[in-house]
Coordinates of C-alpha atoms and ligand atoms in Angstrom, one line a residue:
X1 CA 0.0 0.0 0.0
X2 CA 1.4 3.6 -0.7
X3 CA 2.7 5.4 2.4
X4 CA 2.1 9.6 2.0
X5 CA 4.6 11.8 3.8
X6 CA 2.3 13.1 6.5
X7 CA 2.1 16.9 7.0
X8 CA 0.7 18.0 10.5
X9 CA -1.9 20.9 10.8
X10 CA -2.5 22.6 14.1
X11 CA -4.5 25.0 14.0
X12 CA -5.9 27.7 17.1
X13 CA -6.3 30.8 18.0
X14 CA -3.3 30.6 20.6
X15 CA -4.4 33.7 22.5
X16 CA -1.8 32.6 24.1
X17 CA -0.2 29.5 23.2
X18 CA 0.7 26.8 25.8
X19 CA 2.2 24.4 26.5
X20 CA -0.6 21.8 26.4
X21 CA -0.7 23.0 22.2
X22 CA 3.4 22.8 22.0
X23 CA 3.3 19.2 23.9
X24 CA 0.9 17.3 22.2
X25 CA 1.8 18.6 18.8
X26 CA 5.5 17.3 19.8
X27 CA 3.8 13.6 20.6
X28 CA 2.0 13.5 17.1
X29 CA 5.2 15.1 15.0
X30 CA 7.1 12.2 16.6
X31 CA 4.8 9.3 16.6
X32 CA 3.4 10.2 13.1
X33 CA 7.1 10.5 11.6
X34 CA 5.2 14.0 10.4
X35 CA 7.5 15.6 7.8
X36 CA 5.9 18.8 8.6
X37 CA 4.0 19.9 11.4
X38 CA 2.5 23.2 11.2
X39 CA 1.0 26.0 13.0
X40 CA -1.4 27.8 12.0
X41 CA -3.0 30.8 13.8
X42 CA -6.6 32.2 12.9
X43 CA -6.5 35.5 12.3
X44 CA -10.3 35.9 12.7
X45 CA -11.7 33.1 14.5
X46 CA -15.3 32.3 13.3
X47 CA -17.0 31.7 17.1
X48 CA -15.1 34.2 18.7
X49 CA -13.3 37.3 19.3
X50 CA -9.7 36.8 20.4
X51 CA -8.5 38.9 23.6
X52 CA -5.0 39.5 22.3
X53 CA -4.7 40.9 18.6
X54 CA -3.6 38.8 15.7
X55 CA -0.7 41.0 15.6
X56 CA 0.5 40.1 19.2
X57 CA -0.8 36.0 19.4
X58 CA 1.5 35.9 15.8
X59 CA 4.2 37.3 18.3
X60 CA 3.8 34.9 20.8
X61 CA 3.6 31.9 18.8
X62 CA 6.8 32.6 17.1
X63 CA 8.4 32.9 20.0
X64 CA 7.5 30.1 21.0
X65 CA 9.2 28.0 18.4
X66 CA 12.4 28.6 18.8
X67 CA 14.2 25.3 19.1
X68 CA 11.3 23.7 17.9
X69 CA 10.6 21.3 14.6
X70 CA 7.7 23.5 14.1
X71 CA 6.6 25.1 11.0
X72 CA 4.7 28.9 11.5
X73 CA 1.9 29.2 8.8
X74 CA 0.7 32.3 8.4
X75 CA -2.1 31.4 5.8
X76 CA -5.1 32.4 8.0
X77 CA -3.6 35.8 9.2
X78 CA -2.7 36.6 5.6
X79 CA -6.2 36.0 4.8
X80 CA -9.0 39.2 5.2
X81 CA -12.0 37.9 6.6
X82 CA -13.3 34.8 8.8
X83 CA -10.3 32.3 8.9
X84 CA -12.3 29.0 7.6
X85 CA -10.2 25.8 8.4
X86 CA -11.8 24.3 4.9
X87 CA -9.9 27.6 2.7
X88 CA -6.3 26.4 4.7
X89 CA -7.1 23.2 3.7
X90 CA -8.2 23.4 0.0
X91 CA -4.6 26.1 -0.1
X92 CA -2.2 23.7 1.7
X93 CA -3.8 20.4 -0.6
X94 CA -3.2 22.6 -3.3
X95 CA 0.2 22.3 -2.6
X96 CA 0.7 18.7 -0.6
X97 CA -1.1 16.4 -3.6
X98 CA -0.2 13.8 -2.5
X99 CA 0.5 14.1 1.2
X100 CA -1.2 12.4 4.3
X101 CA -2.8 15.9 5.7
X102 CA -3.6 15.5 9.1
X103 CA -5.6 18.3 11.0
X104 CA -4.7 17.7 14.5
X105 CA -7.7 19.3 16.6
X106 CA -8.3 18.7 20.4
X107 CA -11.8 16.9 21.8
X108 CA -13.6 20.1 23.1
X109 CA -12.8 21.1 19.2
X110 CA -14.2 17.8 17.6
X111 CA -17.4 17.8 19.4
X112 CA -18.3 21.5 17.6
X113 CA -16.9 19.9 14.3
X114 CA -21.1 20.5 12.8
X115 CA -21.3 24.3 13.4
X116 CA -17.4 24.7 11.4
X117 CA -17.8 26.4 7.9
X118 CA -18.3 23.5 5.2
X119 CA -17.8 20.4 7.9
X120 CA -18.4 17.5 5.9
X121 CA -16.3 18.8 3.5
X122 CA -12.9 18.6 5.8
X123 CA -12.7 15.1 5.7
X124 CA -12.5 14.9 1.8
X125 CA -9.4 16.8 2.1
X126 CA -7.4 15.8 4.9
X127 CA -7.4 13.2 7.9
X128 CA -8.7 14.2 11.4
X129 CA -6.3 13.3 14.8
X130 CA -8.5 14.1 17.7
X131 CA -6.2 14.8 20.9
X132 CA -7.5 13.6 24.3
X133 CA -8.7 16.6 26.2
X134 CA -9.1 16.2 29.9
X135 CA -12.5 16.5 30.8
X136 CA -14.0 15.9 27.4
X137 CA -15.6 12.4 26.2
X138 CA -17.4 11.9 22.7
X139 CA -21.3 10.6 23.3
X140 CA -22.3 7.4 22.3
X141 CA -24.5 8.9 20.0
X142 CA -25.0 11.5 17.8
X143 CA -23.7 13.4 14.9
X144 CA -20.4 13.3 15.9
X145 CA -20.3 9.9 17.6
X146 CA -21.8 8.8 13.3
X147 CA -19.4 10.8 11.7
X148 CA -16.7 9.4 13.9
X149 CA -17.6 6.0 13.1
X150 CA -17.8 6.5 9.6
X151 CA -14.0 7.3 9.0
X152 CA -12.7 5.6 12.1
X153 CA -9.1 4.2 11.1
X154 CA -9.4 0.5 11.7
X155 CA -6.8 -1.1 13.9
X156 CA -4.8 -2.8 11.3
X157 CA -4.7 0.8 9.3
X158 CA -1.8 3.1 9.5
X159 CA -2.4 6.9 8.6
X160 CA 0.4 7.7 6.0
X161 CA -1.7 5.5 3.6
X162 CA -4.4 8.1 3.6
X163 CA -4.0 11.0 2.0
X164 CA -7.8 12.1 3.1
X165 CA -11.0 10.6 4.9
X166 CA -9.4 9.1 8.0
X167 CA -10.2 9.7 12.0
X168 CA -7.5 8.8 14.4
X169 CA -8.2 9.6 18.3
X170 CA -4.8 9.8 20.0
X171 CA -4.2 9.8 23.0
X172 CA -1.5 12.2 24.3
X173 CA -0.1 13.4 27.8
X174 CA -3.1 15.0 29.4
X175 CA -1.7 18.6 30.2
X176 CA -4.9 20.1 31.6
X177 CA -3.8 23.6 30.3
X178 CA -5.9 25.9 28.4
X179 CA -5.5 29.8 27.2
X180 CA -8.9 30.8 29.5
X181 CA -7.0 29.5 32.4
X182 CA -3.7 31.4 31.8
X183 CA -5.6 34.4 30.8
X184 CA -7.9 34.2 33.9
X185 CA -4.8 33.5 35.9
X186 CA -2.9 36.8 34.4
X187 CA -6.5 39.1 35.2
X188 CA -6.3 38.1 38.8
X189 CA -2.4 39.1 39.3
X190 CA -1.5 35.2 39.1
X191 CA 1.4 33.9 38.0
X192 CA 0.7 31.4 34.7
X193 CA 4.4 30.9 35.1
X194 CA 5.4 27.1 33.7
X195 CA 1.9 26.9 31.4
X196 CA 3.8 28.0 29.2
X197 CA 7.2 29.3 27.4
X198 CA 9.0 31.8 29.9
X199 CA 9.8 33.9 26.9
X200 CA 6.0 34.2 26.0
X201 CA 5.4 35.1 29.3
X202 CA 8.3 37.9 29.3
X203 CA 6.3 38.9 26.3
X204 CA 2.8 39.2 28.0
X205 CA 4.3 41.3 30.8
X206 CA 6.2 43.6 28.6
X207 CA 2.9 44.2 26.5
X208 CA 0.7 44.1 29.2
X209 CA -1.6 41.4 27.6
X210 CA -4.7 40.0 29.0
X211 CA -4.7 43.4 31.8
X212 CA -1.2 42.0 33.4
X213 CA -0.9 44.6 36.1
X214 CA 2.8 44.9 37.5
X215 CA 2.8 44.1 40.7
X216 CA 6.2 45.8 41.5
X217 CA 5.7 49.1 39.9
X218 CA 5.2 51.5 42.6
X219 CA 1.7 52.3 44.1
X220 CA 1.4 56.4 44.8
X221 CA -1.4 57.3 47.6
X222 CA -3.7 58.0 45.0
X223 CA -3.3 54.8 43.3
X224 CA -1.3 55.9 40.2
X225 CA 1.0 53.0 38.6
X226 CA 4.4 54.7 38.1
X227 CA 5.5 52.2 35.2
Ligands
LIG301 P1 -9.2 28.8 25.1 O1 -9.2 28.3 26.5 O2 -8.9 30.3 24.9 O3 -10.5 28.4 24.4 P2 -7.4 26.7 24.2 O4 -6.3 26.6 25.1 O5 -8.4 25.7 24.1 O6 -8.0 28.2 24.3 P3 -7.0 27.1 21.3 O7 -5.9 27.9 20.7 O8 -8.4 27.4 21.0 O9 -6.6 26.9 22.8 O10 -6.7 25.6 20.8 C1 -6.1 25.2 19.6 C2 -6.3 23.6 19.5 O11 -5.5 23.0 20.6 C3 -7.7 23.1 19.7 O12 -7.9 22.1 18.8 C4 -7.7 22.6 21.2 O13 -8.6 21.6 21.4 C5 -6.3 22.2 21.3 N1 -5.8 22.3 22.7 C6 -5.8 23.4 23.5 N2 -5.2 23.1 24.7 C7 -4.9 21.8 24.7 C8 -4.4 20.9 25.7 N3 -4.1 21.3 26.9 N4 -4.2 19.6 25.3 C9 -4.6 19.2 24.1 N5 -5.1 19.9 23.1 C10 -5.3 21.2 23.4

């Protein structure tokens, strides 16, 4: 059977990116003997409204991979408009012909596969890798729990002979991290120090994201910040 080169595709709004995203994506690069794995930040995210601009979570996640195998793709925040997994995938297949595409997405992500732009359409043009997500199962039935079944890979099937049309759920270490908790950490003068990267951090003080408050800078009577 032909074996693809396998091209990872990890896509998130990384507002800001963690270590639960930097770990797992590690796991899959190495256990998928991915040739590629990529990162790829929405510049408008289609359910939501980032906290941090696409300017600064761009900043953050290429700090972050320094010293990593990672690829940055910058396809979604090139793009005007809502940043539509299906587009990034019909531009990178464009390219990868051949290749096993694998959009790596975690299990909170999966289960709200039906309300993404174009759903059933994904599948025709890449694989899916669902990470474990600590607190999240998939129903016994349902949408998802049918869709699921329909593309499972079967036990005695290996990915890289797929270019398209496969599920895999993978189980990774469970880092119960997630960008709400740093962010709700930073709001309440927490430290979210060893979430993730110290020099994303360094970066989230210096820019004051996600209302960091300096704890050390000097507190006048009338409650002026000297900065
Ligand atoms: P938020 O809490 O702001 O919703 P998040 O941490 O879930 O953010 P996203 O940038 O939205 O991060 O996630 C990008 C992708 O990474 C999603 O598919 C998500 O399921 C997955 N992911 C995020 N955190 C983890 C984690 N700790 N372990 C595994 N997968 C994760």
């Amino acid at each position: 059977m032909k074996t693809h080169r396998c091209i990872g595709i990890f896509g998130g709004t990384f507002d800001p990116i963690h270590f639960g995203h930097l770990r797992s994506a590690l796991e899959i690069y190495e256990q998928f003997q991915c040739e590629e794995m990529r990162f790829v930040p929405s510049r408008q995210p289609p359910h939501r409204t980032p906290f941090a601009s696409p300017k600064h979570r761009l900043a953050m996640l290429r700090l972050s991979l320094v010293n990593t195998p990672f690829i940055l793709d910058t396809g979604e925040m090139d793009r005007e408009g809502p940043s539509y997994s299906i587009d990034t995938l019909r531009a990178l297949r464009a390219t990868y012909k051949n290749a096993s595409l694998c959009l790596i997405i975690g299990q909170d992500a999966f289960l709200g596969l039906p309300t993404w732009h174009q759903w059933e359409k994904l599948i025709q043009l890449s694989n899916i890798i669902v990470m474990h997500r600590s607190g999240w199962i998939i129903p016994e039935t349902g949408v998802i729990p049918g869709f699921l079944k329909e593309h499972a890979l079967k036990p005695n099937e290996s990915l890289q002979n797929f270019s398209s049309g496969k599920i895999l759920n993978q189980k990774i270490t469970g880092l119960d991290i997630s960008g709400s908790e740093i962010r709700n950490r930073i709001q309440k003068g927490l430290s979210p120090q060893f979430l993730l990267p110290e020099t994303v951090w360094e970066y989230i003080k210096k820019q004051k994201l996600y209302d960091y408050l300096d704890k050390n800078a000097e507190i006048q009577p009338m409650g002026k910040i000297l900065l």
